[in-house]
Amino acid sequence: MSRFAPCTALKMTPWVIVTTLALAGCQTTTNAQRESGLQTMAPVENINGRRANTANDQANKQSTPIANPAAVAKPAAPVNPAWDMFQQIEGLRSTVATLQGRVEEQQQVIDRLQEDSRARYTDLDQRIELLNQNNATSASEALINPADATPTAPAAVATLADIEAQKKAYLAAYQSFRSEGPAAAIVSMDSFIKQYPDSVFVANAYYWLGEFHLANTPADLDAASAQFNRVIGDYEGSPKVASSYYKLGTIADLKDQRNEARQLMQTVVNRFPDSAEAGLATGYLTANPANVTR
């Protein structure tokens, strides 16, 4: 007889049959649930051959940007008085910075004028010393060769004495600037011009009178311009003509008259190319090109 007898050959009691069927049903249900779970976990092929993934599709839908962001209503910006005050303060700071830059530019011009003035003082001292040497040489020659003196020699001696007096008065007015300041120097130099209107020093006197007006507090730009124009108009052969043109250019710059300032500086370069003022004027033209406003 076979080891495993068929089910029909077994004799089972009703209780055993019921128990066996119940166990078989549970096993069947468990196997069906497992198969269903495997089908759920397994990827499903769609008609296009791609794998459907419900979780991924849902995530993609959530990450998809809105087609028209502008359609989303933006909340109105809240009114913030502190922010408005901050912006006003920043605007004031910007204005102050602009004004500070302008003040610095003006200070640079003033420093340049003072530097030029010191250079002119040195030049003046050198010219006066040269004049003294020439006068001393002329007087010595007249004493050494009295036979060569013409009948007008006494007049020449008187002229030399007059020049000496003019020189002393001129130097006194000039020195008053250093000892007493520009206001006192203006009075002294004006008195010299009135006392010696035909002096050989009068062109320089007008020039320095203009310088003193610039150095005064407050600076009188119009009075200074009048003196420099006097030098240019009445003493064309004076070595101070180039300096007077340059000073007029700096005054025009201080008045924000850029075009006129450039024209005056260009005049210095064209008419006096070998002068020290030509170098200064060239520097101004380079730093202030045409059609550029500050």
CSV table of C-alpha atoms in Angstrom, one decimal:
chain,number,residue,atom,x,y,z
A,1,MET,CA,0.0,0.0,0.0
A,2,SER,CA,1.3,3.5,-0.8
A,3,ARG,CA,2.8,5.7,2.0
A,4,PHE,CA,0.4,8.5,1.2
A,5,ALA,CA,-3.1,7.3,0.8
A,6,PRO,CA,-5.6,9.3,-1.1
A,7,CYS,CA,-8.0,11.5,0.7
A,8,THR,CA,-11.0,9.3,-0.2
A,9,ALA,CA,-9.3,6.4,1.6
A,10,LEU,CA,-9.0,8.3,4.9
A,11,LYS,CA,-11.7,8.0,7.5
A,12,MET,CA,-12.3,11.3,9.1
A,13,THR,CA,-14.7,12.4,11.7
A,14,PRO,CA,-16.9,15.4,11.0
A,15,TRP,CA,-14.9,17.5,13.5
A,16,VAL,CA,-11.7,16.7,11.7
A,17,ILE,CA,-13.1,17.6,8.3
A,18,VAL,CA,-14.3,21.0,9.5
A,19,THR,CA,-11.0,21.8,11.1
A,20,THR,CA,-9.1,20.8,8.0
A,21,LEU,CA,-11.3,22.9,5.8
A,22,ALA,CA,-10.9,25.9,8.1
A,23,LEU,CA,-7.1,25.6,8.0
A,24,ALA,CA,-7.1,25.3,4.3
A,25,GLY,CA,-9.3,28.4,3.9
A,26,CYS,CA,-7.0,30.4,6.1
A,27,GLN,CA,-4.0,29.3,4.1
A,28,THR,CA,-5.8,30.2,0.9
A,29,THR,CA,-6.6,33.6,2.2
A,30,THR,CA,-3.1,34.2,3.3
A,31,ASN,CA,-1.7,33.2,0.0
A,32,ALA,CA,-4.2,35.5,-1.8
A,33,GLN,CA,-3.3,38.4,0.4
A,34,ARG,CA,0.4,37.9,-0.2
A,35,GLU,CA,-0.2,37.7,-4.0
A,36,SER,CA,-2.2,41.0,-3.8
A,37,GLY,CA,0.6,42.6,-1.8
A,38,LEU,CA,3.2,41.6,-4.2
A,39,GLN,CA,1.1,43.0,-7.1
A,40,THR,CA,0.7,46.3,-5.2
A,41,MET,CA,4.5,46.6,-4.5
A,42,ALA,CA,5.5,45.5,-8.0
A,43,PRO,CA,5.8,48.3,-10.6
A,44,VAL,CA,3.0,48.4,-13.1
A,45,GLU,CA,3.7,48.9,-16.8
A,46,ASN,CA,1.4,51.4,-18.4
A,47,ILE,CA,0.6,51.5,-22.1
A,48,ASN,CA,3.6,53.6,-23.0
A,49,GLY,CA,6.0,51.1,-21.3
A,50,ARG,CA,6.8,53.5,-18.4
A,51,ARG,CA,6.5,52.5,-14.8
A,52,ALA,CA,3.7,54.1,-12.9
A,53,ASN,CA,4.6,55.3,-9.4
A,54,THR,CA,1.8,56.9,-7.5
A,55,ALA,CA,4.0,58.5,-4.8
A,56,ASN,CA,6.4,60.0,-7.4
A,57,ASP,CA,3.4,61.4,-9.4
A,58,GLN,CA,2.0,63.0,-6.3
A,59,ALA,CA,5.4,64.5,-5.4
A,60,ASN,CA,5.8,65.9,-9.0
A,61,LYS,CA,2.4,67.5,-8.8
A,62,GLN,CA,3.3,69.2,-5.6
A,63,SER,CA,6.7,70.5,-7.0
A,64,THR,CA,5.2,71.7,-10.3
A,65,PRO,CA,5.5,75.6,-10.3
A,66,ILE,CA,2.5,77.7,-10.9
A,67,ALA,CA,2.0,78.5,-14.6
A,68,ASN,CA,1.3,82.2,-14.0
A,69,PRO,CA,3.0,83.6,-10.9
A,70,ALA,CA,1.6,87.0,-11.6
A,71,ALA,CA,-1.8,85.7,-11.2
A,72,VAL,CA,-1.1,85.2,-7.5
A,73,ALA,CA,-2.2,88.3,-5.6
A,74,LYS,CA,0.7,89.9,-3.7
A,75,PRO,CA,-0.1,91.3,-0.3
A,76,ALA,CA,0.1,95.1,0.0
A,77,ALA,CA,3.4,96.4,1.5
A,78,PRO,CA,2.9,97.5,5.0
A,79,VAL,CA,3.6,101.2,5.8
A,80,ASN,CA,6.7,101.5,7.9
A,81,PRO,CA,7.5,105.0,9.2
A,82,ALA,CA,10.9,103.9,10.4
A,83,TRP,CA,11.8,102.7,6.9
A,84,ASP,CA,10.7,106.0,5.4
A,85,MET,CA,12.8,107.9,8.0
A,86,PHE,CA,15.8,105.7,7.2
A,87,GLN,CA,15.5,106.5,3.5
A,88,GLN,CA,15.3,110.2,4.2
A,89,ILE,CA,18.4,110.0,6.4
A,90,GLU,CA,20.2,108.2,3.6
A,91,GLY,CA,19.2,110.9,1.2
A,92,LEU,CA,20.6,113.6,3.5
A,93,ARG,CA,23.8,111.7,3.9
A,94,SER,CA,24.2,111.5,0.2
A,95,THR,CA,23.6,115.3,-0.1
A,96,VAL,CA,26.1,116.0,2.6
A,97,ALA,CA,28.7,113.8,0.9
A,98,THR,CA,28.2,115.7,-2.3
A,99,LEU,CA,28.6,119.0,-0.6
A,100,GLN,CA,31.7,117.7,1.2
A,101,GLY,CA,33.2,116.8,-2.1
A,102,ARG,CA,32.5,120.3,-3.4
A,103,VAL,CA,34.2,121.8,-0.3
A,104,GLU,CA,37.2,119.7,-0.8
A,105,GLU,CA,37.5,120.8,-4.4
A,106,GLN,CA,37.3,124.4,-3.4
A,107,GLN,CA,39.9,123.8,-0.7
A,108,GLN,CA,42.2,122.3,-3.3
A,109,VAL,CA,41.8,125.5,-5.4
A,110,ILE,CA,42.6,127.6,-2.4
A,111,ASP,CA,45.7,125.6,-1.6
A,112,ARG,CA,46.8,125.9,-5.2
A,113,LEU,CA,46.3,129.7,-5.1
A,114,GLN,CA,48.3,129.9,-1.9
A,115,GLU,CA,51.1,127.8,-3.4
A,116,ASP,CA,51.1,130.0,-6.4
A,117,SER,CA,51.3,133.0,-4.2
A,118,ARG,CA,54.3,131.7,-2.4
A,119,ALA,CA,56.0,131.0,-5.7
A,120,ARG,CA,55.2,134.6,-6.8
A,121,TYR,CA,56.7,136.0,-3.6
A,122,THR,CA,59.9,134.1,-4.3
A,123,ASP,CA,59.9,135.4,-7.8
A,124,LEU,CA,59.4,138.9,-6.6
A,125,ASP,CA,62.3,138.8,-4.2
A,126,GLN,CA,64.6,137.5,-7.0
A,127,ARG,CA,63.5,140.2,-9.4
A,128,ILE,CA,64.0,143.0,-6.8
A,129,GLU,CA,67.4,141.6,-6.0
A,130,LEU,CA,68.3,141.6,-9.7
A,131,LEU,CA,67.1,145.2,-9.9
A,132,ASN,CA,69.3,146.2,-7.0
A,133,GLN,CA,72.3,144.6,-8.6
A,134,ASN,CA,71.6,146.4,-11.9
A,135,ASN,CA,71.2,149.7,-10.1
A,136,ALA,CA,74.4,149.2,-8.2
A,137,THR,CA,76.3,148.4,-11.4
A,138,SER,CA,75.0,151.5,-13.2
A,139,ALA,CA,76.0,153.7,-10.3
A,140,SER,CA,79.5,152.2,-10.1
A,141,GLU,CA,80.0,152.7,-13.8
A,142,ALA,CA,79.0,156.4,-13.5
A,143,LEU,CA,81.5,156.9,-10.7
A,144,ILE,CA,84.3,155.1,-12.4
A,145,ASN,CA,83.9,156.9,-15.8
A,146,PRO,CA,82.8,160.5,-14.9
A,147,ALA,CA,84.2,161.9,-18.2
A,148,ASP,CA,81.7,159.8,-20.1
A,149,ALA,CA,78.7,161.3,-18.2
A,150,THR,CA,76.4,163.4,-20.3
A,151,PRO,CA,74.9,166.7,-19.2
A,152,THR,CA,71.8,164.8,-18.1
A,153,ALA,CA,73.8,162.9,-15.5
A,154,PRO,CA,72.4,164.8,-12.5
A,155,ALA,CA,68.9,164.0,-13.7
A,156,ALA,CA,69.9,160.3,-14.0
A,157,VAL,CA,71.2,160.4,-10.4
A,158,ALA,CA,67.9,161.9,-9.2
A,159,THR,CA,66.0,159.2,-11.1
A,160,LEU,CA,68.1,156.5,-9.4
A,161,ALA,CA,67.4,158.1,-6.0
A,162,ASP,CA,63.7,158.2,-6.8
A,163,ILE,CA,63.7,154.5,-7.8
A,164,GLU,CA,65.4,153.7,-4.5
A,165,ALA,CA,62.6,155.5,-2.7
A,166,GLN,CA,59.9,153.7,-4.7
A,167,LYS,CA,61.6,150.4,-4.0
A,168,LYS,CA,61.5,151.0,-0.3
A,169,ALA,CA,57.8,152.0,-0.4
A,170,TYR,CA,57.0,149.1,-2.5
A,171,LEU,CA,58.8,146.6,-0.2
A,172,ALA,CA,57.1,148.2,2.8
A,173,ALA,CA,53.7,147.5,1.3
A,174,TYR,CA,54.7,144.0,0.3
A,175,GLN,CA,56.1,143.2,3.7
A,176,SER,CA,53.0,144.4,5.4
A,177,PHE,CA,51.2,141.4,4.0
A,178,ARG,CA,53.5,139.1,6.0
A,179,SER,CA,53.6,141.2,9.1
A,180,GLU,CA,50.0,142.5,9.3
A,181,GLY,CA,47.9,140.4,7.0
A,182,PRO,CA,46.1,141.0,3.6
A,183,ALA,CA,43.8,143.7,4.9
A,184,ALA,CA,46.7,146.0,5.9
A,185,ALA,CA,48.6,145.0,2.8
A,186,ILE,CA,45.7,146.2,0.6
A,187,VAL,CA,45.8,149.6,2.2
A,188,SER,CA,49.6,149.9,1.9
A,189,MET,CA,49.8,148.7,-1.7
A,190,ASP,CA,46.9,151.0,-2.8
A,191,SER,CA,48.7,153.9,-1.1
A,192,PHE,CA,51.9,153.1,-3.0
A,193,ILE,CA,50.1,153.0,-6.4
A,194,LYS,CA,48.6,156.4,-5.7
A,195,GLN,CA,51.9,157.9,-4.6
A,196,TYR,CA,53.9,156.5,-7.5
A,197,PRO,CA,51.5,155.9,-10.4
A,198,ASP,CA,54.4,155.9,-12.9
A,199,SER,CA,56.8,153.7,-10.9
A,200,VAL,CA,58.6,150.8,-12.5
A,201,PHE,CA,57.0,148.7,-9.7
A,202,VAL,CA,53.4,149.8,-10.4
A,203,ALA,CA,52.5,146.8,-12.6
A,204,ASN,CA,53.7,144.4,-9.9
A,205,ALA,CA,51.9,146.5,-7.4
A,206,TYR,CA,48.6,146.0,-9.2
A,207,TYR,CA,49.2,142.3,-9.5
A,208,TRP,CA,50.0,141.9,-5.8
A,209,LEU,CA,47.0,144.1,-4.9
A,210,GLY,CA,44.9,141.5,-6.7
A,211,GLU,CA,46.6,138.7,-4.8
A,212,PHE,CA,45.9,140.4,-1.5
A,213,HIS,CA,42.2,140.7,-2.3
A,214,LEU,CA,42.2,136.9,-3.0
A,215,ALA,CA,44.0,136.2,0.3
A,216,ASN,CA,41.7,138.5,2.3
A,217,THR,CA,38.8,137.1,4.4
A,218,PRO,CA,36.4,136.9,2.8
A,219,ALA,CA,38.1,136.9,-0.6
A,220,ASP,CA,37.0,139.7,-2.9
A,221,LEU,CA,37.0,138.0,-6.3
A,222,ASP,CA,35.7,141.0,-8.2
A,223,ALA,CA,38.3,143.4,-6.7
A,224,ALA,CA,41.0,140.9,-7.5
A,225,SER,CA,39.8,140.5,-11.1
A,226,ALA,CA,39.9,144.3,-11.6
A,227,GLN,CA,43.6,144.4,-10.6
A,228,PHE,CA,44.6,141.5,-12.8
A,229,ASN,CA,42.7,143.0,-15.7
A,230,ARG,CA,44.5,146.3,-15.1
A,231,VAL,CA,47.9,144.6,-15.5
A,232,ILE,CA,46.8,142.9,-18.7
A,233,GLY,CA,45.3,146.1,-20.2
A,234,ASP,CA,47.8,148.7,-19.2
A,235,TYR,CA,51.1,146.9,-18.8
A,236,GLU,CA,51.2,144.4,-21.7
A,237,GLY,CA,55.0,144.1,-21.5
A,238,SER,CA,55.0,143.2,-17.8
A,239,PRO,CA,56.1,139.8,-16.7
A,240,LYS,CA,53.0,139.7,-14.6
A,241,VAL,CA,50.7,139.4,-17.6
A,242,ALA,CA,50.9,135.6,-17.8
A,243,SER,CA,50.3,135.4,-14.0
A,244,SER,CA,47.3,137.7,-14.3
A,245,TYR,CA,45.7,135.6,-17.0
A,246,TYR,CA,46.2,132.5,-14.9
A,247,LYS,CA,44.7,134.2,-11.8
A,248,LEU,CA,41.7,135.3,-13.8
A,249,GLY,CA,41.2,131.7,-14.9
A,250,THR,CA,41.3,130.4,-11.3
A,251,ILE,CA,38.8,133.1,-10.3
A,252,ALA,CA,36.5,132.0,-13.1
A,253,ASP,CA,36.8,128.4,-11.9
A,254,LEU,CA,35.8,129.5,-8.3
A,255,LYS,CA,32.7,131.2,-9.8
A,256,ASP,CA,31.8,127.9,-11.6
A,257,GLN,CA,32.4,129.6,-15.0
A,258,ARG,CA,34.2,126.6,-16.5
A,259,ASN,CA,34.1,127.6,-20.1
A,260,GLU,CA,35.6,131.0,-19.4
A,261,ALA,CA,38.2,129.4,-17.1
A,262,ARG,CA,39.3,127.1,-19.8
A,263,GLN,CA,39.6,129.9,-22.3
A,264,LEU,CA,41.8,131.9,-20.0
A,265,MET,CA,44.0,128.9,-19.3
A,266,GLN,CA,44.3,128.2,-23.0
A,267,THR,CA,45.4,131.8,-23.5
A,268,VAL,CA,48.2,131.3,-21.0
A,269,VAL,CA,49.3,128.1,-22.8
A,270,ASN,CA,49.1,129.8,-26.3
A,271,ARG,CA,50.7,133.1,-25.5
A,272,PHE,CA,53.2,132.1,-22.8
A,273,PRO,CA,54.2,128.5,-23.6
A,274,ASP,CA,57.5,128.7,-21.8
A,275,SER,CA,56.2,130.3,-18.6
A,276,ALA,CA,55.6,128.5,-15.3
A,277,GLU,CA,52.0,129.6,-15.6
A,278,ALA,CA,51.7,127.6,-18.8
A,279,GLY,CA,52.5,124.4,-16.9
A,280,LEU,CA,49.8,125.2,-14.3
A,281,ALA,CA,47.3,126.0,-17.0
A,282,THR,CA,48.0,122.8,-18.8
A,283,GLY,CA,47.4,120.9,-15.6
A,284,TYR,CA,44.0,122.6,-15.1
A,285,LEU,CA,43.0,121.9,-18.7
A,286,THR,CA,43.9,118.2,-18.3
A,287,ALA,CA,41.9,117.9,-15.0
A,288,ASN,CA,38.9,119.8,-16.5
A,289,PRO,CA,38.3,118.7,-20.0
A,290,ALA,CA,35.7,120.4,-22.2
A,291,ASN,CA,32.0,119.6,-22.0
A,292,VAL,CA,32.5,117.9,-18.6
A,293,THR,CA,30.7,119.5,-15.6
A,294,ARG,CA,31.5,118.9,-12.0
